[in-house]
Coordinates of C-alpha atoms and ligand atoms in Angstrom, one line a residue:
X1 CA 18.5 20.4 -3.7
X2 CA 20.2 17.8 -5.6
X3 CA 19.1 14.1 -4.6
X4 CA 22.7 13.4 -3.1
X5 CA 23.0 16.1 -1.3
X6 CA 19.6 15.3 0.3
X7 CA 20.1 12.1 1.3
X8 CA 23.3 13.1 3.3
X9 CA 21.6 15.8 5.2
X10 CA 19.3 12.8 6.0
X11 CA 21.5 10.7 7.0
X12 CA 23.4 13.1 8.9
X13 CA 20.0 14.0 10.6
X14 CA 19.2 11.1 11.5
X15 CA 20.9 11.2 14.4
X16 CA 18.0 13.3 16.0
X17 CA 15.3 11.6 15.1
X18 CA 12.2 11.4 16.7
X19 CA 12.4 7.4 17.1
X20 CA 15.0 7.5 19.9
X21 CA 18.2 5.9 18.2
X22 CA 16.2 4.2 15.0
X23 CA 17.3 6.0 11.9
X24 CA 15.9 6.0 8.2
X25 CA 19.6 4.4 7.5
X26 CA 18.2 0.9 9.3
X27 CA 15.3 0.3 7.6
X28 CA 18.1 0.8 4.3
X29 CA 20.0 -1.9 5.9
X30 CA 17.3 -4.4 6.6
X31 CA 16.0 -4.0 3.3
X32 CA 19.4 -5.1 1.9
X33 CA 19.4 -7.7 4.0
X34 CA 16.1 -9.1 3.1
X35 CA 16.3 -7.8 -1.1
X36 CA 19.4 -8.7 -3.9
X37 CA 21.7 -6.9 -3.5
X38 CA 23.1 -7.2 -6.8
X39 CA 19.9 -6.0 -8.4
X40 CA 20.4 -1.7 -8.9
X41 CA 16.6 -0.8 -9.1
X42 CA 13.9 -3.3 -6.9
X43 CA 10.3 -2.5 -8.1
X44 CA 7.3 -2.4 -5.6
X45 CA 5.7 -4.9 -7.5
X46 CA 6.4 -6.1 -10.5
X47 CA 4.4 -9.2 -13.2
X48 CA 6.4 -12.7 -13.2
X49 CA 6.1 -14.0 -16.7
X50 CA 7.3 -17.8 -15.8
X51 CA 4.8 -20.2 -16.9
X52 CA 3.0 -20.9 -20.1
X53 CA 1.9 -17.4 -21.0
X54 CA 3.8 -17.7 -24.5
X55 CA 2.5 -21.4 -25.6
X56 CA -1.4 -20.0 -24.6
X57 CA -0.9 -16.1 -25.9
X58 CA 0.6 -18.1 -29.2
X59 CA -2.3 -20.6 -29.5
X60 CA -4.8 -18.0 -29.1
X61 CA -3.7 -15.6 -31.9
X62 CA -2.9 -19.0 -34.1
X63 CA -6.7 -19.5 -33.4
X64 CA -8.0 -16.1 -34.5
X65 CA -10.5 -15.7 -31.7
X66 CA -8.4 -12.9 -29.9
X67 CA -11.3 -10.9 -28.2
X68 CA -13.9 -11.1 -26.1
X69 CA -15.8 -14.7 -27.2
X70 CA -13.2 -17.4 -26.9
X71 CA -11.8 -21.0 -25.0
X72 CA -9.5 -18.9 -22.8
X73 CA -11.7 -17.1 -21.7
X74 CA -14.5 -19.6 -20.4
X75 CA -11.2 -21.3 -19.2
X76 CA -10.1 -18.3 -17.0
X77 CA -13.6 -17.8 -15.4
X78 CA -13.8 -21.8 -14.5
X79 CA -9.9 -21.8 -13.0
X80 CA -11.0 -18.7 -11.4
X81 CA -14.3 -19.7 -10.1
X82 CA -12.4 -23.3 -8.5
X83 CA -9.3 -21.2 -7.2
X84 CA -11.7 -18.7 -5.0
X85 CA -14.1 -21.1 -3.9
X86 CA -17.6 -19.7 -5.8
X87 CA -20.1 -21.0 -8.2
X88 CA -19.1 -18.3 -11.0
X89 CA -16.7 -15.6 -12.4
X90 CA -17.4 -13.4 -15.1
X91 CA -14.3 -11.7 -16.2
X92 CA -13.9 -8.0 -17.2
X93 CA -11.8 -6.0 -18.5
X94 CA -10.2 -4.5 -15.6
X95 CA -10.9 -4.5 -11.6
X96 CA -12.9 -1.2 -11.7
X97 CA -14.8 -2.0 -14.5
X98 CA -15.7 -4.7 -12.3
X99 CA -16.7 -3.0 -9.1
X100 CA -18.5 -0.6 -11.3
X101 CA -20.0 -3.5 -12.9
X102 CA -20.8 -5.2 -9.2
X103 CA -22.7 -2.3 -7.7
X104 CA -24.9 -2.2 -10.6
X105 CA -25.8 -5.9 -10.3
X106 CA -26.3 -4.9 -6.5
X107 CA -28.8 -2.4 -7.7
X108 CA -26.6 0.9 -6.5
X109 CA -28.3 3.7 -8.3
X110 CA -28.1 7.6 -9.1
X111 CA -28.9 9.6 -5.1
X112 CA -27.6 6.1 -3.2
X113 CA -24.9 6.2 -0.8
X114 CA -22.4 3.2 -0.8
X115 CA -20.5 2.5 2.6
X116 CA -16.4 1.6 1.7
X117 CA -13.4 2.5 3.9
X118 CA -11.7 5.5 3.2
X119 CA -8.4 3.7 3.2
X120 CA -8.8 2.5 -0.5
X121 CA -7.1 2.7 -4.0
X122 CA -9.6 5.4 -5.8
X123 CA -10.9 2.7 -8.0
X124 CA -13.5 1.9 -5.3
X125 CA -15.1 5.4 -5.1
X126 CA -15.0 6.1 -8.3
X127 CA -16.8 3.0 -9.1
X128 CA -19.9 4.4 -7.0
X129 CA -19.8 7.8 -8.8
X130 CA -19.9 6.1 -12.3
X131 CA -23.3 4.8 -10.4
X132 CA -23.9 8.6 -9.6
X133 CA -24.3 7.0 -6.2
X134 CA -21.9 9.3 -3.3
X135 CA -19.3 7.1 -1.0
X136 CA -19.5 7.0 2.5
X137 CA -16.2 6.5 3.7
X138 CA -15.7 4.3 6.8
X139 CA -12.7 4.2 9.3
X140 CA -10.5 1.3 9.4
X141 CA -9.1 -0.8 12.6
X142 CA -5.2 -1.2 13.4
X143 CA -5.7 -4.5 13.7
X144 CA -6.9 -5.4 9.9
X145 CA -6.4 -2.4 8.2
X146 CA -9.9 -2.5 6.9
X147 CA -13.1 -1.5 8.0
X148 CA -13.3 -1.9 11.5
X149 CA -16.9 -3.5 12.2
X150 CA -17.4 -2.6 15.9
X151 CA -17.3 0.7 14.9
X152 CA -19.1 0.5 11.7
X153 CA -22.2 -1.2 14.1
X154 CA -22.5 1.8 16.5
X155 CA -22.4 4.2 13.8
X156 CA -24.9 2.8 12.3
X157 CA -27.4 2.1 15.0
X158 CA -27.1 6.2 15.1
X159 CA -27.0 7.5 11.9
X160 CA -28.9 4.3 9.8
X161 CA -33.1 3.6 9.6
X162 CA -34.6 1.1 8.0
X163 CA -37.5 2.5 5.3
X164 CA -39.7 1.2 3.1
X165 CA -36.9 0.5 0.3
X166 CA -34.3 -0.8 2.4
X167 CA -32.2 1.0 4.5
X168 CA -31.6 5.4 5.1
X169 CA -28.9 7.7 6.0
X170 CA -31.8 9.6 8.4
X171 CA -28.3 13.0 8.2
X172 CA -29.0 12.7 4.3
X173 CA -32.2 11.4 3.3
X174 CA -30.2 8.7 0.9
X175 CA -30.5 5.0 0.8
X176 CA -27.4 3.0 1.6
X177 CA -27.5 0.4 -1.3
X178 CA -24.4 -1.4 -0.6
X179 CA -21.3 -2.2 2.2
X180 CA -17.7 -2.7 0.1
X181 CA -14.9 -3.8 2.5
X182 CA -11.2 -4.2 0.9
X183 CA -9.2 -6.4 2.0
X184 CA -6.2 -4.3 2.4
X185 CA -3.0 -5.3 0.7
X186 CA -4.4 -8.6 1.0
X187 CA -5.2 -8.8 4.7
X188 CA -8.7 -10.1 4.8
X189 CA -11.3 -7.7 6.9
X190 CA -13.1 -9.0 9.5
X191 CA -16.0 -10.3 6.9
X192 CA -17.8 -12.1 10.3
X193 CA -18.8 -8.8 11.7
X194 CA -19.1 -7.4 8.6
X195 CA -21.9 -10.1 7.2
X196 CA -23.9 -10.1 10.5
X197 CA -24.1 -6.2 10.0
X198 CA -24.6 -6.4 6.3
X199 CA -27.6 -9.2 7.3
X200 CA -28.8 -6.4 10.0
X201 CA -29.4 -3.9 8.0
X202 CA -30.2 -6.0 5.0
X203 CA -27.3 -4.2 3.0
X204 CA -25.9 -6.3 0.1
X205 CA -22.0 -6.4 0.8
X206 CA -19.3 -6.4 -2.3
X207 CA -15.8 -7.2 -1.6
X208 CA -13.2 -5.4 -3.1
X209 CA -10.8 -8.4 -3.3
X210 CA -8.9 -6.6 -6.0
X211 CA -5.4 -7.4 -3.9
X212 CA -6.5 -10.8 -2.0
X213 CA -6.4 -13.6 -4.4
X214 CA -4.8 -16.5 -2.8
X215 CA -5.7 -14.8 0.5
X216 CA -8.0 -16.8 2.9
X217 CA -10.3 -15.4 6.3
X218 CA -10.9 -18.6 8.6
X219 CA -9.6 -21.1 5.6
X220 CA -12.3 -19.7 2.9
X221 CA -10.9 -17.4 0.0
X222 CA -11.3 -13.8 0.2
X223 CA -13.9 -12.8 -2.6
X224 CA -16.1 -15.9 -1.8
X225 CA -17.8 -14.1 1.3
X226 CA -20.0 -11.2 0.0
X227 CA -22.9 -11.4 -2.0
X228 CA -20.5 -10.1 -5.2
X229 CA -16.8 -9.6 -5.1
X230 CA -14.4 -7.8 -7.7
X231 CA -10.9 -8.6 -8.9
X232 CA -8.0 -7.2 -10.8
X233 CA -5.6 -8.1 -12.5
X234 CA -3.3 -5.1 -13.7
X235 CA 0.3 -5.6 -13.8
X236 CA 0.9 -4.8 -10.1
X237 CA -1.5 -7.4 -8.9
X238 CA -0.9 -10.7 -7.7
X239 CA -1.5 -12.3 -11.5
X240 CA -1.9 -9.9 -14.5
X241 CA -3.9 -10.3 -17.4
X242 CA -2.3 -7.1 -18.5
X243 CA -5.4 -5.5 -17.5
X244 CA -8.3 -7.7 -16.4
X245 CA -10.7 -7.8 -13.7
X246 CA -13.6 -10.6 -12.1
X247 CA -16.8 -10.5 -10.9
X248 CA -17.0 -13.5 -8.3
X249 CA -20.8 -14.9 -7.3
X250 CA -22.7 -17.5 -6.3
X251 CA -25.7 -16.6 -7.4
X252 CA -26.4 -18.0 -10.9
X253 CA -28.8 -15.2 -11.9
X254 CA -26.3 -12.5 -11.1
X255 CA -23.7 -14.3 -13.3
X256 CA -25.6 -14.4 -16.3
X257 CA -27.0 -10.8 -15.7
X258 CA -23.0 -9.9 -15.3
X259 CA -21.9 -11.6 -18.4
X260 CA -24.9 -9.9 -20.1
X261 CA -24.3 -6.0 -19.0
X262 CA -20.2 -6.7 -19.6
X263 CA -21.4 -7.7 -23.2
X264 CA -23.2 -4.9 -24.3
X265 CA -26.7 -6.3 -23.3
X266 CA -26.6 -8.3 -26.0
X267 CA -29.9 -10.5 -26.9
X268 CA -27.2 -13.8 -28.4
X269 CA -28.8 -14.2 -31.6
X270 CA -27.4 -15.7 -35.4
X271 CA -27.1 -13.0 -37.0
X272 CA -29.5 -10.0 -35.0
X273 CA -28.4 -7.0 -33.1
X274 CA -31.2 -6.7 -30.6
X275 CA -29.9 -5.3 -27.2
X276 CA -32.6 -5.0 -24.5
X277 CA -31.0 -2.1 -22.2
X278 CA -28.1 -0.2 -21.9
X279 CA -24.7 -2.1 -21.6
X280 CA -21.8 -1.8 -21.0
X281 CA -18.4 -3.3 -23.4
X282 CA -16.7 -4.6 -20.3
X283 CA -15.3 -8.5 -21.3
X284 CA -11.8 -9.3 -21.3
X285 CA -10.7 -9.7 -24.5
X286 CA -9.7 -13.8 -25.0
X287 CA -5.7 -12.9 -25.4
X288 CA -5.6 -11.4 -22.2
X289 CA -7.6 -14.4 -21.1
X290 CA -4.7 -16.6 -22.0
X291 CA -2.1 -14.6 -20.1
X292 CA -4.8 -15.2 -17.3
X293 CA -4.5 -19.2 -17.0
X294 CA -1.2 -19.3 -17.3
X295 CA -0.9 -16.7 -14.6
X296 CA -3.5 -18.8 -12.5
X297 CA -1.6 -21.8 -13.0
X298 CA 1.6 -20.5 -11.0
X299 CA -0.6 -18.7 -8.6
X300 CA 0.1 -21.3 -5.6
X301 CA 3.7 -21.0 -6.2
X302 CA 3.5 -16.8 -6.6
X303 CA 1.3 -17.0 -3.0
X304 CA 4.2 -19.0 -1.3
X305 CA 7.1 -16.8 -2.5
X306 CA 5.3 -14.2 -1.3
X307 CA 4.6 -15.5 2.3
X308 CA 8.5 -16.3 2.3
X309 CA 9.4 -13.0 1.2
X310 CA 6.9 -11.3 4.6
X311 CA 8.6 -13.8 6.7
X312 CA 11.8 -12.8 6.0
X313 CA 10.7 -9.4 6.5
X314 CA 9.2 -9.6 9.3
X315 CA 12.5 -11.7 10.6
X316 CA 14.7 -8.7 9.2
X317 CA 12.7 -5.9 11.4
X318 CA 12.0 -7.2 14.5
X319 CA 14.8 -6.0 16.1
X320 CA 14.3 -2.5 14.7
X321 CA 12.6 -0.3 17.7
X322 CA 9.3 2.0 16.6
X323 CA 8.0 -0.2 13.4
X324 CA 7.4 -3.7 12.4
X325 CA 5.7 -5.5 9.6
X326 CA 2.2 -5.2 9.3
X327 CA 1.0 -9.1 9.8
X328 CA -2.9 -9.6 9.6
X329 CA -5.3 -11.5 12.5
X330 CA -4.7 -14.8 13.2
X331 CA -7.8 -15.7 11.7
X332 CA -6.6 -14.6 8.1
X333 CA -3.9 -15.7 5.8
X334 CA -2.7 -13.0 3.8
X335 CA -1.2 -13.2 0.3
X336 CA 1.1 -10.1 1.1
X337 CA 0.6 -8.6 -2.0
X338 CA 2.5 -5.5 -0.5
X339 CA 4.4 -5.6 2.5
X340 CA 3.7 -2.7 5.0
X341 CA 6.1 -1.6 7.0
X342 CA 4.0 0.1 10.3
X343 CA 5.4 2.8 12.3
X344 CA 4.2 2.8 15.6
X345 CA 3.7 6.4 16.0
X346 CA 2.1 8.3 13.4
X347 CA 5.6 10.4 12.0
X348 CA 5.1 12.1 8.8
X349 CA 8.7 13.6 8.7
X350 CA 10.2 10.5 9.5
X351 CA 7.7 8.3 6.7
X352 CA 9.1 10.9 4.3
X353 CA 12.8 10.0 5.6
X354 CA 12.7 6.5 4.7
X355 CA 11.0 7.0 1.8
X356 CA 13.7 9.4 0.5
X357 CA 16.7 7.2 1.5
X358 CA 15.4 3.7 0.4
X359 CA 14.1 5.1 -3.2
X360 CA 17.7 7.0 -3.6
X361 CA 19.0 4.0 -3.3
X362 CA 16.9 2.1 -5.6
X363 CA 14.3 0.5 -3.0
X364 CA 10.7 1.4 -5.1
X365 CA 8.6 2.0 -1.6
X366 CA 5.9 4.2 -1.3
X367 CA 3.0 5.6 0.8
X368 CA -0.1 4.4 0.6
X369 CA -3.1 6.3 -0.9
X370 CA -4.0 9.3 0.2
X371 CA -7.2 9.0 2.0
X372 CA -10.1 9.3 0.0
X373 CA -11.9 12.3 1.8
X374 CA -8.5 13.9 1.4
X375 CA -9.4 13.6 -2.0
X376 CA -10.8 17.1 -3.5
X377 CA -14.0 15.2 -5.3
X378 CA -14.6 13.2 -2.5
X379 CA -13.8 16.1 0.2
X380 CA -17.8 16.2 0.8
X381 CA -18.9 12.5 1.4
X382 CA -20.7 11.5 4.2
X383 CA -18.3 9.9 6.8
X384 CA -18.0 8.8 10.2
X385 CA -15.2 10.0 12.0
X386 CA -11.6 8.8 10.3
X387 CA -9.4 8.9 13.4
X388 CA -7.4 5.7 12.9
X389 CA -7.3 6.4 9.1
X390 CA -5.8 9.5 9.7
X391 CA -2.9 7.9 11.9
X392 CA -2.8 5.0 9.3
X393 CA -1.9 7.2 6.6
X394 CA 1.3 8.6 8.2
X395 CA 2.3 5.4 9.8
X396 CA 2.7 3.2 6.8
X397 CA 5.5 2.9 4.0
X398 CA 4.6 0.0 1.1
X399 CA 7.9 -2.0 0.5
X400 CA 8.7 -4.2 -2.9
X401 CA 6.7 -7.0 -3.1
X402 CA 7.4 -8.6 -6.4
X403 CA 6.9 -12.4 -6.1
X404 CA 10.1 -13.1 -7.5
X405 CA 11.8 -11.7 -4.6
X406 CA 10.1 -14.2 -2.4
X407 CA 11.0 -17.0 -5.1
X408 CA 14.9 -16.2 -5.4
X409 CA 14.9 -16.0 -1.4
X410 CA 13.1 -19.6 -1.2
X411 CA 15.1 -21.5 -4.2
X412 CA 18.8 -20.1 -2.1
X413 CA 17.6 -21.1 1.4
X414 CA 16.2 -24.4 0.2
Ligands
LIG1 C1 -6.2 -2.4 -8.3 C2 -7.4 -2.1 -7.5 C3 -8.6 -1.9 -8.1 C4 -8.9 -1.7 -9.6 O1 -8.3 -2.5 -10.4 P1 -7.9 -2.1 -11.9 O2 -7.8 -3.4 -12.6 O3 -6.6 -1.3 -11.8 O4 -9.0 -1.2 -12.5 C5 -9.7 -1.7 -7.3 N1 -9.6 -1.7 -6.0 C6 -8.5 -1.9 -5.3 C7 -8.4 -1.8 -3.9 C8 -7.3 -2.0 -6.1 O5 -6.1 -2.2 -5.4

């Protein structure tokens, strides 16, 4: 069926939708409220290149020191480090390689089980297989969309032991090496609950802060709660190096064991190769490094455009019965990196509606990712029961997000 001619029957449809009166045809019209409306195609998230990237990209290739040694780079880590609140930040080369990177500085090794919601991008798993650890996939809370930690605490006073080496799955035999909330589309998890379970059970905890920078959970930055946390910074992210990724610590000796495994393992010598285990070539290169500070430098400005642009969002669909905008606990601030629009009822005919009608007419939104033990590879995992991911899955519709949005919005109403 031609794209036209489904979006009529749509339209004409809508008229018996499940949502009493609310049609796929509203959420099209608050989005044009809220969005351009001159613009033909709106992106669900895309890079804005307004600061010095140029003058420090430039400098850096006038300077021949273009990969992974370099000012920029040193540079990034310390504006980094100050902008999330933590002693150190090692960058890498993306977000994964990071996490990846994380768990093996947490210790995570081959027959381990790492604890992570299942309601994640699939960077996160996989980042525990290249371990040849198995995830264990948690279920989330409405209220956070992240793990939810009262349920996380009973489910492990059943299924979790504490053994000579730490602490056992007593279903599978295997040690649970590390706890890995993500702060969902940059709504902070409930990190309270989650580090006086991570301090019961003596668990080290990693965040996956990959879409919270500039977010903050009782006024401290997301990624300066665990014992490790992981960044990106891939062109849909809330800066972009391109590609790029951080490791964020306070513990000095994790640092320097980061910087080493990212650099090869590397004994720094003169003029020797001597590497004393096997590394990993995981720095980000110094050009991308420079993209990175300039990035950093607008991030306060990118953060507020964005808060504007969920606002006005949230203004634009409060009147519209059976969804609303997905706004965090009071205790968080979120960066919105994507806005979610929430449907009240779990509706998988009616998500697949809006989706169809706002992308034929140039709106980028889209679903969010496909649960991970929905996933064939990760089909098998060890999991408590999913119920509210489940629902979550079917209930939410990702709408565009790019910062500039937000910036236009703020610069016409001011
Ligand atoms: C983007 C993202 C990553 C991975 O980052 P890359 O830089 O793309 O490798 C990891 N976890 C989550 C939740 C992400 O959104």
């Amino acid at each position: 069926m031609a794209r036209s001619e489904l979006k009529s029957r749509v339209l004409q449809e809508n008229k018996s939708t499940k949502m009493g009166s609310v049609s796929a045809n509203d959420v099209l019209v608050a989005l044009r409220q809220v969005l351009p409306a001159e613009q033909e195609f709106i992106a669900l998230h895309e890079p804005l290149i307004a600061g010095r990237e140029w003058d420090y990209i430039k400098d850096c290739l006038d300077s021949g020191w273009v990969s992974s040694v370099g000012r920029y780079v040193d540079r990034f880590e310390d504006m980094l480090a100050g902008t999330c609140g933590v002693k150190h930040a090692v960058a890498t080369m993306n977000g994964t390689a990071a996490l990846h990177l994380a768990l093996v500085l947490a210790g995570v090794k081959a027959g381990d089980e790492v604890l992570m919601p299942s309601l994640t991008f699939i960077a996160t798993a996989n980042a525990a297989t290249y371990c040849g650890a198995v995830p264990h996939f948690l279920d989330c809370d409405e209220r956070s969309l992240c793990i939810d930690p009262a349920k996380l605490a009973a489910y492990l006073e059943e299924i979790a032991e504490t053994s000579g080496d730490g602490v056992c799955n007593i279903k599978t035999g295997r040690r649970l090496a590390a706890l890995v909330p993500m702060h969902t589309f940059g709504h902070p998890a409930d990190m309270d609950a989650l580090i006086e379970i991570a301090e019961r059970w003596n668990i080290v905890l990693i965040e996956d802060a990959a879409e919270s920078l500039g977010s903050t959970y009782k006024g401290k930055p997301a990624g300066s709660l665990g014992d490790l946390a992981a960044l990106s910074f891939n062109g849909n992210k809330i800066i972009t190096t391109g590609g790029g990724g951080a490791i964020l610590t306070n513990d000095t000796a994790m640092a320097d064991k980061a910087k080493h495994l990212s650099t090869t393992a590397k004994i720094p010598h003169k003029w020797s190769f001597d590497h004393d285990q096997v590394g990993y070539n995981y720095r980000l290169p110094n050009i991308n490094a420079a993209m990175g500070c300039a990035q950093l430098e607008q991030l306060p400005g990118f953060v507020a455009a964005k808060r504007s642009l969920a606002r006005r969002y949230q203004e634009q669909f409060t009147d519209i019965a059976g969804m609303r905008i997905f706004a965090g606990p009071e205790e968080t601030e979120s960066n919105y990196w994507l806005n979610t629009l929430l449907l009240e009822q779990p509706d998988r005919w009616f998500q697949d509606e809006i989706l169809e009608v706002t992308n034929s007419s140039g709106f980028m939104t889209r679903l969010i990712w496909k649960p991970m033990h929905r996933l064939p590879m990760y089909s098998d995992c060890p999991r408590m029961d999913l119920d509210t991911t489940e629902e979550l899955a079917d209930r939410i519709i990702c709408l565009p997000s790019s910062a500039v949005l937000g910036a236009e919005l703020s610069q016409a109403g001011s």
